[in-house]
Amino acid sequence: MLNMGHCPIYAIGHYSDAVGWAFNAAALTSPSKPGTQKKHSKDFLNEGCLARGTISKPITTYNKLRNLLKDARHDCILFANEFQQCCYLPRERGESMEKWQTRSIYNAAVWYYHHCQDKMPIVMVTEDEEAIQQYGSETEGVFVISFKNYLDNFWPDLKAARELCDSILQSRRERENESQESHGKEYPEHLPLEVLEAGIKSGRYIQGILNVNKHRAQIEAFVRLQGASSKDSELVSDILIHGMKARNRSIHGDVVVVELLPKNEWKGRTAALCENDSDDKTSGESPSEPMPTGRVVGILQKNWRDYVVTFPSKEEVQSQGKNAQKILVTPWDYRIPKIRISTQQAEALQDFRVVVRLDSWESTSVYPNGHFVRVLGRIRDLEGEIATILVENSISVVPFSEAQMCEVPVNTPKNPWKVSPEEEQERKDLRKSHLVFSIDPKGCEDVDDTLSVRTLHNGNLELGVHIADVTHFVAPNSYIDIEARTRATTYYLADRRYDMLPSVLSADLCSLLGGVDRYAVSVMWELDKTSYEIKKVWYGRTIIRSAYKLFYEAAQELLDGNFSIVDDIPEFRDVDEKSRQAKLEELVWAIGKLTDIARHVRAKRDGCGALELEGVEVRVQLDEKKNIHDLIPKQPLEVHETVAECMILANHWVAKKIWESFPHQALLRQHPPPHQEFFSELRECAKAKGFFIDTRSNKTLADSLDNANDPNDPIVNRLLRSMATQAMSNALYFSTGSCPEEEFHHYGLALDKYTHFTSPIRRYSDIVVHRLLMAAISKDKKMEIKGNLFSNKDLEELCRHINNRNRAAQHSQKQSTELFQCMYFKDKEPETEERCISDGVIYSIRTNGVLVFIPRFGIKGAAYLKNKDGLVISCGPDSRSEWKPGSLQRFQNKITSTTTDGESVTFHLFDHVTVRISVQASRCHSDTIRLEIISNKPYKIPNTELFHQSSPLLKSELVKEVTKSVEEAQLAQEVKVNIIQEEYQEYCQTKGRSLYTLLEEIKDLALLDVSNSYGI
């Protein structure tokens, strides 16, 4: 053990594989300033001077190091020793590059030791044994050691980190041995980078991102054109990569270079349903029309990440051969190939989900090589499965550190937070002049927004939208700002949420709660008293005191004239009758006037083609202990639209303001028009019901969807709107300096400019927009702009990061919901349980089955009409189904099953059928819902009222039963549970085990702007 005396400075030697991967694997994450969190295996490098030579590694490695240096939480500094006079050493004749770099870094380390007056020990980490021997004892106070020795001497308690290092070094040694022994090639070599770049430029090769079909992971992958390839190529579709050989060691998400095959070798995508078969085989179904097909000739960027895997069972290990140290593990994600790792713990880990990282994929190896990182949890244990979802979406949410929490103001009964006199001078005070109130779901803690409306002296109206002033409490580049930027969003899972900001901000000081003073950023419009046309607009910082914290249903009752609801509004209690009546009249007038204004604003957007698309919204009723009491489908109330239109209006006007002030560095949100070919299934499905869907513009699409109503079956319109949603492009954040103005348009909302301003508590994009708006106001006043704004380049990079995190949030929310659905149905007996039988609606025809939507549970899934034994479905006189020998014949809007004895049954689009719901268990992957058609007749007559009545009970039972079973399992591991709960309380805003309180903010839509709490 080395006794350093002081906290040492670290100099990393030249970038060899072992050092690079070890430092990457160790996740150099933690700040070591006084008061930061306790160190653990992820924090072992805290303060460092990173002195290095040239890094000749892939661009992904360079970007990781670059991001490491940019992130202030890591306290890493780049010291350019070759450009420092005292440290520069000329390269000697005949000296190799590696030797020169090592000598230069050692010289820099010695200089820095003397620069610190010999009081701060320096540690140089290198895998060069000769350098360790030569320099190890040359200078007192400068230690030259290997990475393994560094861990053993400086961090002896970090067992996980040392095991990780051993795993990496072992993997590296075996890889070197194999490369010497292997002669046969499994894959062609990748072409050199200069050849790839020249080929892309000439048009011979095409650049794009590899997207593996998870349902046919061994056979089908597609490359979506990217960069210059997408602009210059004549191709209008993706490129099919058929089979693993053509994929040539590229992995889902990699940026690849593709060579097109001759047209006579093109293939079509398969139209049959598939159950994620792991074997490289087709189902014998005829593919669709041939499409451009190619093969991967090189990889420009490897987007490798952490992968969750499952070890083979004991029987599978034995079948893999006698060499038990080399194990093929199966990734949780179907799109990732099996990974070969070296371990002696295969038997001990076979019941666990485990994290591995890839090291390499040589042309001589069928599978990629990787190394073990850590254990997540037991297979099918709720916490282990949730941890799997987080890792698979690259979501890392640790408790907020002490250093971060020190930046947050205190607000306790003994030391309450107060408005400062300085802020009272700077801000417009609305506490006495404006009736401000919020309308939110019941039980909402993080109130982002409030509204106001009043009559001005000249008879015109003033509409106000007041948003929590988060940027007052979150300073640019502070610890808490860097953490929020990294998270980018609040992550909502089916049973919990991980907040972007600590709860003292999100649920308290930044939350615009009723009856307390709060800082806000306001947008206020003067409107014509009759036409509601906007006369002028004001932006600025304000102080507000919300008079009422209303819930949607109460606001709707007041709007409808049902004043008995007043007893459920806390602010009206303990008020004398006279004052109560006056206050009530004032509030009812305000809600009515806001609704009138919102109708006018919506009508204007509708005239431009604003879309109303189908999504699933659920409101959660909680009891006093924050446990789920009921799950109720959200009824379409007019006040929802009232609030939504006010928020959209504010976002639109703020977008215009920041773009006018900063035309080349404003953060806006665009929603590109969808590709017309994506609407083909929607048009064909509508045609089957006699409807025509005009997709030429957002206006014609909106009108067509409004007219596509079947009076006998309202589910039809829901499904058509859902199909329209699936055809949409994703809405994305972008920097205005990197996009022409004609591409700013938001297709779904029918607005020329749009941004996100109204939810800074849970979206980092809104924090950036708030800072831009404050800078724009300062610019108008000819005042100095406080803080540096992002350049166009930096803002574009940030937008890519936020877009990426938003996708991860969507995927994790969807996967966790599917997890709970499977856990609910898993313990049911499908043959006898009544709730496992339900009505389903066919919404897509495939060659071997149909896709079915179950309104009762909001589930979509595949139902096979031909099983693995080749038997087809048959329905007798009683409509009950059974499997018999026969064949299927697919038509455009129907599919017919004919048995060998002449019986036939036809299933049409939008037919109602009776389905049985069960769970298809998987040891290595997530469980999936399985649907089986048991009758070609409806289970119940389609009735939306029946749906709304039955659904709450069933969904409530789903949540309660899953929660109950989890609680029973947790009682058996009480100590473990207490640790988990303590950790959650540190960094989760919501508390308790039943945490569905935010599902009303999530819609299952690709179009994000109509998917959050106010439909924006």
CSV table of C-alpha atoms in Angstrom, one decimal, residues 840-983:
chain,number,residue,atom,x,y,z
A,840,GLY,CA,-59.8,-7.9,-30.1
A,841,VAL,CA,-59.9,-5.9,-33.4
A,842,ILE,CA,-57.8,-7.0,-36.4
A,843,TYR,CA,-55.8,-4.0,-37.7
A,844,SER,CA,-53.2,-5.6,-40.0
A,845,ILE,CA,-53.0,-8.7,-42.2
A,846,ARG,CA,-49.8,-10.7,-42.6
A,847,THR,CA,-49.0,-13.8,-44.6
A,848,ASN,CA,-49.3,-16.2,-41.6
A,849,GLY,CA,-51.5,-14.2,-39.2
A,850,VAL,CA,-52.9,-10.9,-38.1
A,851,LEU,CA,-52.1,-8.0,-35.8
A,852,VAL,CA,-54.8,-7.5,-33.1
A,853,PHE,CA,-55.6,-4.5,-30.8
A,854,ILE,CA,-57.3,-5.2,-27.5
A,855,PRO,CA,-59.2,-2.1,-26.4
A,856,ARG,CA,-59.8,-3.5,-22.9
A,857,PHE,CA,-56.1,-3.4,-22.0
A,858,GLY,CA,-54.6,-1.2,-24.8
A,859,ILE,CA,-52.5,-4.1,-25.9
A,860,LYS,CA,-51.3,-4.7,-29.5
A,861,GLY,CA,-49.9,-8.0,-30.6
A,862,ALA,CA,-49.6,-10.8,-33.2
A,863,ALA,CA,-52.1,-13.7,-33.5
A,864,TYR,CA,-51.0,-16.6,-35.7
A,865,LEU,CA,-53.3,-18.3,-38.1
A,866,LYS,CA,-50.7,-20.9,-38.9
A,867,ASN,CA,-48.7,-22.6,-36.1
A,868,LYS,CA,-45.2,-24.0,-36.1
A,869,ASP,CA,-46.5,-27.5,-37.0
A,870,GLY,CA,-48.0,-26.1,-40.2
A,871,LEU,CA,-51.6,-26.4,-39.0
A,872,VAL,CA,-54.0,-23.6,-39.8
A,873,ILE,CA,-56.9,-22.1,-37.7
A,874,SER,CA,-60.4,-23.4,-38.3
A,875,CYS,CA,-63.6,-22.2,-36.8
A,876,GLY,CA,-66.6,-24.6,-36.5
A,877,PRO,CA,-70.3,-23.9,-36.4
A,878,ASP,CA,-70.0,-22.7,-32.8
A,879,SER,CA,-67.3,-20.2,-33.9
A,880,ARG,CA,-64.7,-21.9,-31.6
A,881,SER,CA,-61.3,-22.3,-33.2
A,882,GLU,CA,-59.0,-25.3,-33.5
A,883,TRP,CA,-55.9,-26.3,-35.5
A,884,LYS,CA,-56.2,-28.5,-38.6
A,885,PRO,CA,-54.1,-29.3,-41.7
A,886,GLY,CA,-54.7,-26.7,-44.4
A,887,SER,CA,-53.4,-23.5,-46.1
A,888,LEU,CA,-53.7,-19.7,-45.8
A,889,GLN,CA,-54.5,-17.3,-48.7
A,890,ARG,CA,-53.7,-13.6,-48.1
A,891,PHE,CA,-55.5,-10.8,-49.8
A,892,GLN,CA,-55.1,-7.1,-49.4
A,893,ASN,CA,-57.7,-6.6,-46.7
A,894,LYS,CA,-58.5,-10.1,-45.6
A,895,ILE,CA,-56.9,-13.6,-45.1
A,896,THR,CA,-58.7,-16.9,-45.6
A,897,SER,CA,-57.8,-20.2,-43.8
A,898,THR,CA,-58.9,-23.3,-45.6
A,899,THR,CA,-58.6,-26.8,-44.2
A,900,THR,CA,-57.9,-30.0,-46.2
A,901,ASP,CA,-61.5,-31.1,-45.6
A,902,GLY,CA,-62.9,-28.0,-47.2
A,903,GLU,CA,-63.7,-25.8,-44.2
A,904,SER,CA,-62.8,-22.2,-44.5
A,905,VAL,CA,-62.9,-19.0,-42.4
A,906,THR,CA,-62.0,-15.5,-43.5
A,907,PHE,CA,-60.7,-12.7,-41.2
A,908,HIS,CA,-61.2,-9.1,-42.5
A,909,LEU,CA,-59.6,-5.9,-41.4
A,910,PHE,CA,-61.4,-4.4,-38.4
A,911,ASP,CA,-63.2,-7.7,-37.6
A,912,HIS,CA,-63.8,-8.2,-33.9
A,913,VAL,CA,-62.6,-11.6,-32.7
A,914,THR,CA,-62.3,-13.3,-29.3
A,915,VAL,CA,-58.7,-13.7,-28.1
A,916,ARG,CA,-57.0,-15.5,-25.3
A,917,ILE,CA,-54.1,-13.6,-23.6
A,918,SER,CA,-51.1,-15.5,-22.2
A,919,VAL,CA,-47.5,-14.9,-21.6
A,920,GLN,CA,-44.6,-16.3,-23.7
A,921,ALA,CA,-41.8,-16.7,-21.2
A,922,SER,CA,-38.2,-16.3,-22.1
A,923,ARG,CA,-35.2,-16.9,-20.0
A,924,CYS,CA,-32.7,-14.7,-21.9
A,925,HIS,CA,-35.1,-12.0,-23.2
A,926,SER,CA,-38.1,-10.1,-21.9
A,927,ASP,CA,-41.4,-12.0,-21.6
A,928,THR,CA,-44.0,-11.1,-24.3
A,929,ILE,CA,-47.7,-11.1,-24.5
A,930,ARG,CA,-49.1,-13.9,-26.7
A,931,LEU,CA,-52.5,-13.6,-28.3
A,932,GLU,CA,-54.5,-16.6,-29.6
A,933,ILE,CA,-57.8,-16.2,-31.6
A,934,ILE,CA,-60.3,-18.7,-30.0
A,935,SER,CA,-63.4,-17.5,-31.9
A,936,ASN,CA,-64.0,-15.5,-35.0
A,937,LYS,CA,-66.9,-13.7,-33.3
A,938,PRO,CA,-66.7,-10.7,-31.0
A,939,TYR,CA,-66.3,-11.4,-27.3
A,940,LYS,CA,-68.6,-8.5,-26.5
A,941,ILE,CA,-70.5,-6.0,-28.6
A,942,PRO,CA,-68.1,-3.0,-29.2
A,943,ASN,CA,-69.3,-0.3,-26.9
A,944,THR,CA,-67.1,2.6,-25.8
A,945,GLU,CA,-69.1,3.1,-22.6
A,946,LEU,CA,-68.5,-0.6,-21.7
A,947,PHE,CA,-64.8,0.0,-22.4
A,948,HIS,CA,-64.6,3.0,-20.2
A,949,GLN,CA,-66.4,1.2,-17.3
A,950,SER,CA,-64.5,-2.1,-17.4
A,951,SER,CA,-61.1,-0.8,-18.1
A,952,PRO,CA,-60.5,1.1,-14.8
A,953,LEU,CA,-61.3,-2.0,-12.7
A,954,LEU,CA,-59.1,-4.3,-14.8
A,955,LYS,CA,-56.1,-1.9,-15.0
A,956,SER,CA,-56.4,-1.2,-11.3
A,957,GLU,CA,-56.3,-5.0,-10.7
A,958,LEU,CA,-53.3,-5.3,-12.9
A,959,VAL,CA,-51.3,-2.8,-11.0
A,960,LYS,CA,-52.5,-4.0,-7.5
A,961,GLU,CA,-51.8,-7.6,-8.2
A,962,VAL,CA,-48.3,-7.1,-9.6
A,963,THR,CA,-47.5,-4.7,-6.8
A,964,LYS,CA,-48.8,-7.3,-4.3
A,965,SER,CA,-46.8,-10.1,-5.7
A,966,VAL,CA,-43.7,-7.9,-5.7
A,967,GLU,CA,-44.3,-6.9,-2.1
A,968,GLU,CA,-44.5,-10.5,-1.1
A,969,ALA,CA,-41.2,-11.3,-2.8
A,970,GLN,CA,-39.7,-8.2,-1.2
A,971,LEU,CA,-40.7,-9.3,2.3
A,972,ALA,CA,-38.5,-12.4,1.8
A,973,GLN,CA,-35.6,-10.0,1.2
A,974,GLU,CA,-36.3,-7.3,3.7
A,975,VAL,CA,-32.8,-6.0,4.1
A,976,LYS,CA,-32.3,-5.7,0.4
A,977,VAL,CA,-35.5,-3.8,0.0
A,978,ASN,CA,-34.6,-1.3,2.7
A,979,ILE,CA,-31.4,-0.5,0.9
A,980,ILE,CA,-33.2,-0.1,-2.4
A,981,GLN,CA,-35.9,2.1,-0.9
A,982,GLU,CA,-33.4,4.3,0.9
A,983,GLU,CA,-31.6,4.9,-2.4
